[in-house]
Amino acid sequence: MDRPETRYAKSGDVNIAYQVVGEGPFDLIWVPGWISNVEESWEVPEYAHFLQRLASFSRLILFDKRGTGLSDRVSNELLPTLEQRMDDVRAVLEATGSERAAVFGASEGGNLSVLFAATYPERVRALVLLAIYAKRLRSADYPWAPTADERERENDLLEREWAGEMDVSELAPRAADDPALMRRIATFFRRSASPGAAVALNRMNTQIDTRAVLPTISAPTLVLHRTGDLNVKAEEGRWIAEQIPGASYVELPGDDHLAWIGDTDGLLDEVEEFLTGVRRAPSPDRVLATVLFTDIVGSTERVTELGDQRWRELLEEHHRLVRRDLERYRGREIDTAGDGFLSTFDGPARAIRCARAIGDSVRPLGLEIRAGLHTGECEFLGNRIAGIAVHTAARVVALAGPGEILVSSTVKDLVAGSGIEFVEHGEHELKGVPGKWQLYAASPGPS
């Protein structure tokens, strides 16, 4: 998918950044929580997948709330009220020509969505709320929220960690065991707000209390919550759903608070069915796919040469360029381990051209990659992949030399007529894979 163009809507004296993507039968405005960046969202594979899925059944409208992302900054002492942020939503809807839209709000964005739906019922065809809270300070009649001291400690921690290895494990527990994912989320946050703005906005949302608004909502409403959410308790989500007349409540497995981390497809199945009346057919578990492995040649030596900090910076830039090329060639990132990528494609020619593009992209960084490809039946297990095709491709890449794109005979045969040329690489036994395999090196060519 091409990056949508960023435009600006005027809300009073403030410029609000927005994008429109998709051509579905109805408008859907995504109201993100806390902080956002409409352009950086597309650089994070997990977030990009989340948005692409929403845009697959709607005309999706994205925006950055004032003070965050690409929208105008505001004084940390004069923070925006929910009323001003409602003006921002209205300005974006008017700029996009949207008279009536479904509203999907998550976390802090849920409070804005709730208030907008109650204030402008004629503009809201449906309301979806995920992991939202109605109040952010604990009281006797609202026992799920943090205490004032807990919020202050959180703010102190935010300011200290904003420039370093930010701990986002409460918002995305799965990131605790995935340092690359942890860095992607932390980088996204840093590019969405300054440390002062992040803390100021956190203090602002601490004062939010929309409990009195909930019973006044008339739009059809779906409340979603993950059972193990560490940031906003599921009990809170259940209570909120009970306060909204006629609201449906769906509790999903998982413990990630961020909407775009975890089992997003399961979550979006619920959203799509609620908004369209149709649940997407499950994807086949076993499909024919081209598996591509890439890794950096001589990475151990480069770490020694550059040192840990410089190597981490170089690796992040490598990852960014690889993901850019994967998107360009419709590749699907499956896993990132150290300096290697595992990706799949629905066509072997695209996979080869992507491997070429990756090599060309990272070469100016002083990096050389090797690549290995095989096409075969793969079993998809959520966001993971298994099957003999994966093992075969892994063995193929292990035999590739610096700058080499090595493919199985299956791949070579399937790209006949594509103009891609090959050089024989001999017959090989692949450890753990039955039989002998004829391998070929794809000749350098235009990507």
CSV table of C-alpha atoms in Angstrom, one decimal:
chain,number,residue,atom,x,y,z
A,1,MET,CA,0.0,0.0,0.0
A,2,ASP,CA,1.3,3.5,-0.9
A,3,ARG,CA,1.8,5.9,2.0
A,4,PRO,CA,-1.3,8.1,2.2
A,5,GLU,CA,-0.7,11.9,1.8
A,6,THR,CA,-0.6,13.9,5.0
A,7,ARG,CA,-2.9,17.0,4.9
A,8,TYR,CA,-3.9,19.6,7.4
A,9,ALA,CA,-7.2,20.8,8.7
A,10,LYS,CA,-7.6,24.1,10.6
A,11,SER,CA,-9.2,23.9,14.0
A,12,GLY,CA,-9.3,27.4,15.3
A,13,ASP,CA,-5.6,28.5,15.1
A,14,VAL,CA,-4.2,25.0,15.2
A,15,ASN,CA,-3.2,22.8,12.3
A,16,ILE,CA,-4.4,19.2,12.6
A,17,ALA,CA,-2.5,16.6,10.5
A,18,TYR,CA,-4.7,13.9,8.9
A,19,GLN,CA,-4.7,11.2,6.3
A,20,VAL,CA,-7.4,9.3,4.4
A,21,VAL,CA,-6.8,5.8,3.1
A,22,GLY,CA,-9.1,3.1,1.7
A,23,GLU,CA,-12.3,3.3,-0.3
A,24,GLY,CA,-14.8,1.4,1.8
A,25,PRO,CA,-18.6,2.0,1.8
A,26,PHE,CA,-18.5,4.1,5.1
A,27,ASP,CA,-16.2,6.5,6.9
A,28,LEU,CA,-14.2,5.3,10.0
A,29,ILE,CA,-12.2,7.7,12.0
A,30,TRP,CA,-9.4,6.2,14.2
A,31,VAL,CA,-8.9,8.1,17.5
A,32,PRO,CA,-5.6,6.9,18.9
A,33,GLY,CA,-4.7,6.9,22.6
A,34,TRP,CA,-2.2,9.3,24.3
A,35,ILE,CA,0.2,10.2,21.4
A,36,SER,CA,0.5,9.4,17.8
A,37,ASN,CA,2.2,10.2,14.5
A,38,VAL,CA,0.2,9.5,11.3
A,39,GLU,CA,3.3,9.1,9.1
A,40,GLU,CA,5.4,7.1,11.6
A,41,SER,CA,2.6,4.7,12.1
A,42,TRP,CA,3.2,3.3,8.6
A,43,GLU,CA,6.9,2.7,9.5
A,44,VAL,CA,6.0,0.2,12.3
A,45,PRO,CA,4.9,-3.1,10.7
A,46,GLU,CA,2.5,-4.0,13.4
A,47,TYR,CA,0.7,-0.6,13.3
A,48,ALA,CA,0.7,-0.6,9.5
A,49,HIS,CA,-1.0,-4.0,9.4
A,50,PHE,CA,-3.6,-2.7,11.9
A,51,LEU,CA,-4.4,0.3,9.8
A,52,GLN,CA,-4.4,-1.6,6.5
A,53,ARG,CA,-6.9,-4.0,7.9
A,54,LEU,CA,-9.2,-1.1,9.0
A,55,ALA,CA,-8.9,0.5,5.6
A,56,SER,CA,-9.8,-2.8,3.9
A,57,PHE,CA,-13.5,-2.4,4.8
A,58,SER,CA,-13.8,1.4,5.3
A,59,ARG,CA,-12.6,4.8,4.2
A,60,LEU,CA,-10.2,5.2,7.1
A,61,ILE,CA,-9.5,8.7,8.5
A,62,LEU,CA,-6.4,9.1,10.6
A,63,PHE,CA,-5.3,12.2,12.6
A,64,ASP,CA,-2.9,13.4,15.2
A,65,LYS,CA,-4.4,15.1,18.2
A,66,ARG,CA,-3.1,18.6,18.8
A,67,GLY,CA,0.2,18.6,20.6
A,68,THR,CA,1.2,15.2,19.1
A,69,GLY,CA,2.7,13.8,16.0
A,70,LEU,CA,2.6,16.2,13.0
A,71,SER,CA,-0.1,18.4,14.4
A,72,ASP,CA,0.8,21.8,15.9
A,73,ARG,CA,2.4,21.7,19.3
A,74,VAL,CA,0.7,23.4,22.2
A,75,SER,CA,2.0,24.8,25.4
A,76,ASN,CA,2.6,22.2,28.1
A,77,GLU,CA,1.0,24.7,30.5
A,78,LEU,CA,-2.1,25.3,28.4
A,79,LEU,CA,-3.1,21.7,27.6
A,80,PRO,CA,-6.0,21.0,25.2
A,81,THR,CA,-9.4,20.2,26.8
A,82,LEU,CA,-11.6,17.4,25.5
A,83,GLU,CA,-13.8,20.1,24.1
A,84,GLN,CA,-10.9,21.5,22.0
A,85,ARG,CA,-10.0,18.0,20.9
A,86,MET,CA,-13.6,17.4,19.8
A,87,ASP,CA,-13.3,20.6,17.7
A,88,ASP,CA,-10.2,18.9,16.1
A,89,VAL,CA,-12.2,15.8,15.2
A,90,ARG,CA,-15.0,17.9,13.7
A,91,ALA,CA,-12.5,19.9,11.7
A,92,VAL,CA,-10.9,16.7,10.3
A,93,LEU,CA,-14.3,15.2,9.4
A,94,GLU,CA,-15.3,18.4,7.6
A,95,ALA,CA,-12.0,18.6,5.8
A,96,THR,CA,-12.5,15.0,4.5
A,97,GLY,CA,-16.1,15.6,3.5
A,98,SER,CA,-17.3,13.2,6.0
A,99,GLU,CA,-20.9,13.9,7.2
A,100,ARG,CA,-21.3,10.7,9.3
A,101,ALA,CA,-18.6,8.3,10.5
A,102,ALA,CA,-18.0,5.3,12.7
A,103,VAL,CA,-15.7,6.3,15.5
A,104,PHE,CA,-13.1,3.9,16.9
A,105,GLY,CA,-11.3,5.1,20.0
A,106,ALA,CA,-8.7,3.3,22.1
A,107,SER,CA,-7.3,4.0,25.6
A,108,GLU,CA,-7.3,7.8,26.1
A,109,GLY,CA,-8.8,8.2,22.6
A,110,GLY,CA,-11.9,6.5,24.0
A,111,ASN,CA,-12.7,9.4,26.2
A,112,LEU,CA,-12.7,11.8,23.3
A,113,SER,CA,-14.7,9.3,21.2
A,114,VAL,CA,-17.3,8.9,24.0
A,115,LEU,CA,-17.8,12.7,24.4
A,116,PHE,CA,-17.9,13.2,20.6
A,117,ALA,CA,-20.6,10.5,20.2
A,118,ALA,CA,-22.7,11.9,23.0
A,119,THR,CA,-22.4,15.5,21.8
A,120,TYR,CA,-22.8,14.9,18.0
A,121,PRO,CA,-25.0,11.8,17.7
A,122,GLU,CA,-26.0,12.8,14.2
A,123,ARG,CA,-22.3,12.6,13.1
A,124,VAL,CA,-21.7,9.1,14.6
A,125,ARG,CA,-23.1,6.0,12.9
A,126,ALA,CA,-21.4,3.6,15.4
A,127,LEU,CA,-18.9,3.7,18.2
A,128,VAL,CA,-16.1,1.2,18.9
A,129,LEU,CA,-14.2,1.5,22.2
A,130,LEU,CA,-11.1,-0.5,23.0
A,131,ALA,CA,-9.3,-0.7,26.4
A,132,ILE,CA,-10.8,2.6,27.5
A,133,TYR,CA,-11.2,4.1,31.0
A,134,ALA,CA,-13.8,6.6,32.2
A,135,LYS,CA,-11.6,8.0,35.0
A,136,ARG,CA,-7.9,7.9,35.6
A,137,LEU,CA,-7.7,8.5,39.4
A,138,ARG,CA,-8.8,6.0,41.9
A,139,SER,CA,-11.8,6.8,44.1
A,140,ALA,CA,-14.1,4.8,46.3
A,141,ASP,CA,-16.7,4.5,43.6
A,142,TYR,CA,-14.0,3.8,40.8
A,143,PRO,CA,-11.5,1.3,42.3
A,144,TRP,CA,-9.8,0.3,39.0
A,145,ALA,CA,-7.8,3.5,38.3
A,146,PRO,CA,-4.3,4.2,39.6
A,147,THR,CA,-3.7,6.4,42.6
A,148,ALA,CA,-2.4,9.9,42.3
A,149,ASP,CA,1.0,8.8,43.6
A,150,GLU,CA,1.2,5.9,41.1
A,151,ARG,CA,0.5,8.4,38.2
A,152,GLU,CA,3.2,10.8,39.4
A,153,ARG,CA,5.7,7.9,39.6
A,154,GLU,CA,4.7,6.9,36.1
A,155,ASN,CA,5.3,10.5,34.9
A,156,ASP,CA,8.7,10.6,36.6
A,157,LEU,CA,9.7,7.4,34.9
A,158,LEU,CA,8.5,8.6,31.5
A,159,GLU,CA,10.7,11.7,31.7
A,160,ARG,CA,13.7,9.7,32.8
A,161,GLU,CA,13.4,7.0,30.2
A,162,TRP,CA,12.1,8.9,27.2
A,163,ALA,CA,15.6,9.2,25.6
A,164,GLY,CA,16.8,5.7,26.3
A,165,GLU,CA,15.6,2.1,26.4
A,166,MET,CA,12.0,2.9,27.3
A,167,ASP,CA,10.2,0.1,29.2
A,168,VAL,CA,6.8,-0.4,27.4
A,169,SER,CA,6.2,-3.9,28.9
A,170,GLU,CA,3.0,-2.7,30.7
A,171,LEU,CA,1.5,-1.5,27.4
A,172,ALA,CA,2.8,-4.4,25.3
A,173,PRO,CA,4.0,-7.3,27.6
A,174,ARG,CA,5.1,-9.4,24.5
A,175,ALA,CA,7.7,-6.7,23.9
A,176,ALA,CA,9.5,-7.7,27.1
A,177,ASP,CA,10.8,-10.8,25.3
A,178,ASP,CA,11.3,-9.0,21.9
A,179,PRO,CA,13.9,-6.2,22.2
A,180,ALA,CA,13.4,-5.3,18.5
A,181,LEU,CA,9.7,-4.8,19.1
A,182,MET,CA,10.4,-2.8,22.3
A,183,ARG,CA,12.7,-0.5,20.3
A,184,ARG,CA,10.1,0.0,17.6
A,185,ILE,CA,7.4,1.0,20.1
A,186,ALA,CA,9.8,3.3,22.0
A,187,THR,CA,11.0,4.9,18.8
A,188,PHE,CA,7.4,5.5,17.7
A,189,PHE,CA,6.5,7.1,21.0
A,190,ARG,CA,9.6,9.4,20.8
A,191,ARG,CA,8.7,10.5,17.3
A,192,SER,CA,5.1,11.2,18.4
A,193,ALA,CA,5.8,13.7,21.2
A,194,SER,CA,8.7,15.3,23.2
A,195,PRO,CA,9.3,14.1,26.7
A,196,GLY,CA,7.7,17.3,28.2
A,197,ALA,CA,4.6,16.9,26.0
A,198,ALA,CA,4.3,13.2,26.8
A,199,VAL,CA,4.3,13.9,30.5
A,200,ALA,CA,2.1,16.9,30.2
A,201,LEU,CA,-0.5,15.0,28.2
A,202,ASN,CA,-0.3,12.1,30.7
A,203,ARG,CA,-1.1,14.6,33.5
A,204,MET,CA,-3.9,16.0,31.5
A,205,ASN,CA,-5.6,12.7,30.9
A,206,THR,CA,-5.2,11.9,34.6
A,207,GLN,CA,-7.9,14.5,35.2
A,208,ILE,CA,-10.4,13.0,32.8
A,209,ASP,CA,-13.7,11.7,34.1
A,210,THR,CA,-16.4,10.8,31.5
A,211,ARG,CA,-18.6,8.6,33.7
A,212,ALA,CA,-21.5,11.0,33.5
A,213,VAL,CA,-21.4,11.0,29.7
A,214,LEU,CA,-21.6,7.2,29.2
A,215,PRO,CA,-25.4,6.8,29.8
A,216,THR,CA,-26.2,9.6,27.2
A,217,ILE,CA,-24.6,7.7,24.3
A,218,SER,CA,-27.2,6.7,21.7
A,219,ALA,CA,-25.0,5.3,18.9
A,220,PRO,CA,-24.7,1.5,18.5
A,221,THR,CA,-21.6,0.7,20.6
A,222,LEU,CA,-19.1,-2.1,20.9
A,223,VAL,CA,-16.8,-2.2,23.9
A,224,LEU,CA,-13.7,-4.4,23.5
A,225,HIS,CA,-11.1,-5.3,26.2
A,226,ARG,CA,-8.3,-7.8,26.5
A,227,THR,CA,-8.6,-10.0,29.6
A,228,GLY,CA,-5.1,-9.5,30.8
A,229,ASP,CA,-4.6,-5.8,30.0
A,230,LEU,CA,-2.1,-4.5,32.6
A,231,ASN,CA,-2.7,-0.9,32.0
A,232,VAL,CA,-6.6,-0.7,32.1
A,233,LYS,CA,-8.3,-3.5,33.9
A,234,ALA,CA,-10.9,-5.7,32.1
A,235,GLU,CA,-13.3,-5.1,35.1
A,236,GLU,CA,-13.2,-1.4,34.1
A,237,GLY,CA,-14.2,-2.2,30.5
A,238,ARG,CA,-17.1,-4.4,31.7
A,239,TRP,CA,-18.4,-1.6,34.0
A,240,ILE,CA,-18.1,1.0,31.2
A,241,ALA,CA,-20.1,-1.3,28.8
A,242,GLU,CA,-22.8,-1.6,31.4
A,243,GLN,CA,-23.2,2.2,31.6
A,244,ILE,CA,-23.8,2.6,27.8
A,245,PRO,CA,-27.4,1.8,26.8
A,246,GLY,CA,-27.5,-1.3,24.6
A,247,ALA,CA,-23.7,-1.6,24.3
A,248,SER,CA,-22.2,-4.9,23.3
A,249,TYR,CA,-19.1,-6.1,25.3
A,250,VAL,CA,-16.5,-8.5,24.0
A,251,GLU,CA,-13.6,-9.7,26.0
A,252,LEU,CA,-10.6,-11.0,24.1
A,253,PRO,CA,-7.7,-13.1,25.2
A,254,GLY,CA,-4.4,-11.4,25.5
A,255,ASP,CA,-2.6,-8.8,27.8
A,256,ASP,CA,-1.4,-6.1,25.4
A,257,HIS,CA,-2.9,-2.7,25.9
A,258,LEU,CA,-1.8,-1.2,22.6
A,259,ALA,CA,-4.4,-1.9,19.9
A,260,TRP,CA,-1.9,-2.7,17.2
A,261,ILE,CA,0.1,-5.2,19.3
A,262,GLY,CA,-0.9,-8.8,19.9
A,263,ASP,CA,-3.7,-10.7,18.1
A,264,THR,CA,-4.9,-7.7,16.1
A,265,ASP,CA,-6.7,-9.8,13.5
A,266,GLY,CA,-8.9,-11.4,16.2
A,267,LEU,CA,-9.7,-8.0,17.6
A,268,LEU,CA,-10.4,-6.5,14.1
A,269,ASP,CA,-12.6,-9.5,13.2
A,270,GLU,CA,-14.9,-8.2,16.0
A,271,VAL,CA,-14.7,-4.6,14.8
A,272,GLU,CA,-15.4,-5.5,11.2
A,273,GLU,CA,-18.3,-7.7,12.0
A,274,PHE,CA,-19.8,-5.0,14.2
A,275,LEU,CA,-19.5,-2.3,11.6
A,276,THR,CA,-20.3,-4.3,8.5
A,277,GLY,CA,-22.4,-7.2,9.7
A,278,VAL,CA,-20.0,-9.7,8.2
A,279,ARG,CA,-17.2,-11.5,9.8
A,280,ARG,CA,-14.2,-12.1,7.5
A,281,ALA,CA,-13.7,-15.7,6.5
A,282,PRO,CA,-10.6,-17.2,8.3
A,283,SER,CA,-7.5,-17.2,6.3
A,284,PRO,CA,-6.4,-20.7,5.2
A,285,ASP,CA,-3.9,-22.2,7.7
A,286,ARG,CA,-1.7,-23.7,4.9
A,287,VAL,CA,-0.8,-21.7,1.8
A,288,LEU,CA,1.8,-21.8,-0.9
A,289,ALA,CA,4.4,-19.0,-0.2
A,290,THR,CA,7.9,-18.0,-1.0
A,291,VAL,CA,10.0,-17.8,2.1
A,292,LEU,CA,12.9,-15.4,2.2
A,293,PHE,CA,15.7,-15.3,4.8
A,294,THR,CA,18.2,-12.5,4.8
A,295,ASP,CA,21.0,-11.8,7.2
A,296,ILE,CA,24.0,-9.5,7.5
A,297,VAL,CA,27.4,-10.9,6.5
A,298,GLY,CA,30.1,-10.5,9.1
A,299,SER,CA,27.9,-9.0,11.7
A,300,THR,CA,30.0,-10.3,14.6
A,301,GLU,CA,33.1,-8.5,13.2
A,302,ARG,CA,31.1,-5.3,12.7
A,303,VAL,CA,29.9,-5.3,16.3
A,304,THR,CA,33.5,-5.6,17.5
A,305,GLU,CA,34.6,-2.8,15.1
A,306,LEU,CA,31.8,-0.4,15.8
A,307,GLY,CA,30.9,-1.0,19.5
A,308,ASP,CA,27.5,-1.9,20.8
A,309,GLN,CA,25.8,1.6,20.6
A,310,ARG,CA,26.9,2.3,17.1
A,311,TRP,CA,26.0,-1.2,16.0
A,312,ARG,CA,22.5,-0.8,17.5
A,313,GLU,CA,22.0,2.4,15.6
A,314,LEU,CA,23.2,0.8,12.3
A,315,LEU,CA,21.0,-2.2,12.9
A,316,GLU,CA,17.9,0.0,13.4
A,317,GLU,CA,18.6,1.7,10.1
A,318,HIS,CA,19.1,-1.7,8.4
A,319,HIS,CA,15.7,-2.8,9.8
A,320,ARG,CA,14.0,0.3,8.7
A,321,LEU,CA,15.3,-0.1,5.1
A,322,VAL,CA,14.4,-3.8,5.0
A,323,ARG,CA,10.9,-3.1,6.1
A,324,ARG,CA,10.5,-0.4,3.5
A,325,ASP,CA,11.5,-2.8,0.8
A,326,LEU,CA,9.3,-5.5,2.1
A,327,GLU,CA,6.3,-3.2,1.9
A,328,ARG,CA,7.3,-2.1,-1.6
A,329,TYR,CA,7.3,-5.8,-2.8
A,330,ARG,CA,4.3,-6.9,-0.7
A,331,GLY,CA,6.4,-9.0,1.6
A,332,ARG,CA,5.2,-10.0,5.0
A,333,GLU,CA,7.6,-9.8,7.9
A,334,ILE,CA,7.3,-12.9,10.1
A,335,ASP,CA,10.3,-12.6,12.4
A,336,THR,CA,13.4,-10.6,13.2
A,337,ALA,CA,16.1,-12.3,15.1
A,338,GLY,CA,19.3,-10.3,15.6
A,339,ASP,CA,20.4,-9.1,12.2
A,340,GLY,CA,18.2,-11.5,10.2
A,341,PHE,CA,14.7,-11.3,8.7
A,342,LEU,CA,12.3,-14.0,7.9
A,343,SER,CA,9.6,-12.9,5.4
A,344,THR,CA,7.1,-14.5,3.0
A,345,PHE,CA,5.8,-13.4,-0.4
A,346,ASP,CA,2.9,-14.5,-2.6
A,347,GLY,CA,5.1,-14.5,-5.6
A,348,PRO,CA,8.8,-15.8,-6.0
A,349,ALA,CA,9.8,-13.1,-8.5
A,350,ARG,CA,8.8,-10.4,-6.1
A,351,ALA,CA,10.7,-12.1,-3.4
A,352,ILE,CA,13.9,-12.2,-5.5
A,353,ARG,CA,13.5,-8.5,-6.5
A,354,CYS,CA,12.9,-7.6,-2.9
A,355,ALA,CA,16.1,-9.4,-1.9
A,356,ARG,CA,18.0,-7.4,-4.6
A,357,ALA,CA,16.4,-4.2,-3.4
A,358,ILE,CA,17.4,-4.9,0.3
A,359,GLY,CA,21.0,-5.6,-0.8
A,360,ASP,CA,21.1,-2.3,-2.7
A,361,SER,CA,19.4,-0.4,0.2
A,362,VAL,CA,21.8,-1.5,2.9
A,363,ARG,CA,25.0,-1.3,0.9
A,364,PRO,CA,25.5,2.4,1.5
A,365,LEU,CA,25.5,1.6,5.2
A,366,GLY,CA,28.6,-0.5,4.6
A,367,LEU,CA,26.5,-3.7,5.1
A,368,GLU,CA,26.3,-6.7,2.8
A,369,ILE,CA,23.6,-9.3,3.1
A,370,ARG,CA,23.1,-12.9,2.0
A,371,ALA,CA,19.6,-14.2,1.0
A,372,GLY,CA,18.0,-17.6,0.6
A,373,LEU,CA,14.7,-18.4,-0.9
A,374,HIS,CA,12.4,-21.4,-1.3
A,375,THR,CA,8.8,-21.8,-2.4
A,376,GLY,CA,6.5,-24.4,-0.7
A,377,GLU,CA,3.5,-25.0,1.5
A,378,CYS,CA,3.7,-23.1,4.7
A,379,GLU,CA,1.5,-23.4,7.9
A,380,PHE,CA,0.7,-20.0,9.4
A,381,LEU,CA,0.1,-20.1,13.2
A,382,GLY,CA,-1.1,-16.6,14.0
A,383,ASN,CA,1.9,-14.4,13.4
A,384,ARG,CA,4.3,-17.4,13.2
A,385,ILE,CA,5.1,-19.7,10.3
A,386,ALA,CA,6.1,-23.4,10.2
A,387,GLY,CA,6.6,-26.1,7.7
A,388,ILE,CA,9.4,-27.8,5.6
A,389,ALA,CA,9.5,-24.8,3.3
A,390,VAL,CA,10.8,-22.6,6.1
A,391,HIS,CA,13.5,-25.1,7.1
A,392,THR,CA,14.5,-25.5,3.4
A,393,ALA,CA,14.9,-21.7,3.0
A,394,ALA,CA,16.9,-21.5,6.2
A,395,ARG,CA,19.3,-24.2,4.9
A,396,VAL,CA,19.6,-22.4,1.5
A,397,VAL,CA,20.6,-19.0,3.1
A,398,ALA,CA,23.2,-20.8,5.2
A,399,LEU,CA,25.0,-21.7,1.9
A,400,ALA,CA,24.8,-18.3,0.4
A,401,GLY,CA,27.9,-16.1,0.2
A,402,PRO,CA,28.3,-12.3,0.7
A,403,GLY,CA,25.9,-10.4,-1.6
A,404,GLU,CA,24.5,-13.7,-2.9
A,405,ILE,CA,20.8,-14.5,-3.5
A,406,LEU,CA,20.5,-18.2,-3.4
A,407,VAL,CA,17.3,-20.0,-4.5
A,408,SER,CA,16.0,-23.5,-4.8
A,409,SER,CA,15.2,-25.1,-8.1
A,410,THR,CA,11.5,-24.7,-7.2
A,411,VAL,CA,11.9,-20.9,-7.1
A,412,LYS,CA,13.9,-20.9,-10.4
A,413,ASP,CA,11.3,-22.9,-12.2
A,414,LEU,CA,8.4,-20.7,-11.0
A,415,VAL,CA,9.9,-17.5,-12.3
A,416,ALA,CA,10.4,-18.7,-15.8
A,417,GLY,CA,9.6,-15.8,-18.2
A,418,SER,CA,10.3,-13.1,-15.5
A,419,GLY,CA,13.6,-12.1,-17.0
A,420,ILE,CA,15.5,-13.0,-13.9
A,421,GLU,CA,18.7,-14.9,-14.7
A,422,PHE,CA,20.4,-17.6,-12.7
A,423,VAL,CA,23.8,-19.2,-12.3
A,424,GLU,CA,24.1,-22.8,-11.2
A,425,HIS,CA,25.4,-23.2,-7.6
A,426,GLY,CA,25.6,-27.0,-7.6
A,427,GLU,CA,23.8,-29.8,-5.9
A,428,HIS,CA,23.6,-29.8,-2.2
A,429,GLU,CA,22.4,-31.8,0.8
A,430,LEU,CA,20.4,-29.6,3.1
A,431,LYS,CA,20.6,-30.6,6.8
A,432,GLY,CA,17.3,-32.0,8.0
A,433,VAL,CA,15.7,-31.8,4.5
A,434,PRO,CA,15.3,-35.0,2.5
A,435,GLY,CA,17.1,-35.5,-0.8
A,436,LYS,CA,19.6,-33.5,-2.8
A,437,TRP,CA,18.8,-30.0,-3.9
A,438,GLN,CA,20.0,-28.1,-7.0
A,439,LEU,CA,20.6,-24.5,-6.0
A,440,TYR,CA,20.9,-21.4,-8.2
A,441,ALA,CA,22.3,-17.9,-7.6
A,442,ALA,CA,20.1,-15.1,-8.9
A,443,SER,CA,22.2,-12.8,-11.1
A,444,PRO,CA,22.5,-9.2,-10.1
A,445,GLY,CA,19.9,-7.1,-11.9
A,446,PRO,CA,17.4,-4.3,-11.5
A,447,SER,CA,15.2,-4.5,-8.4
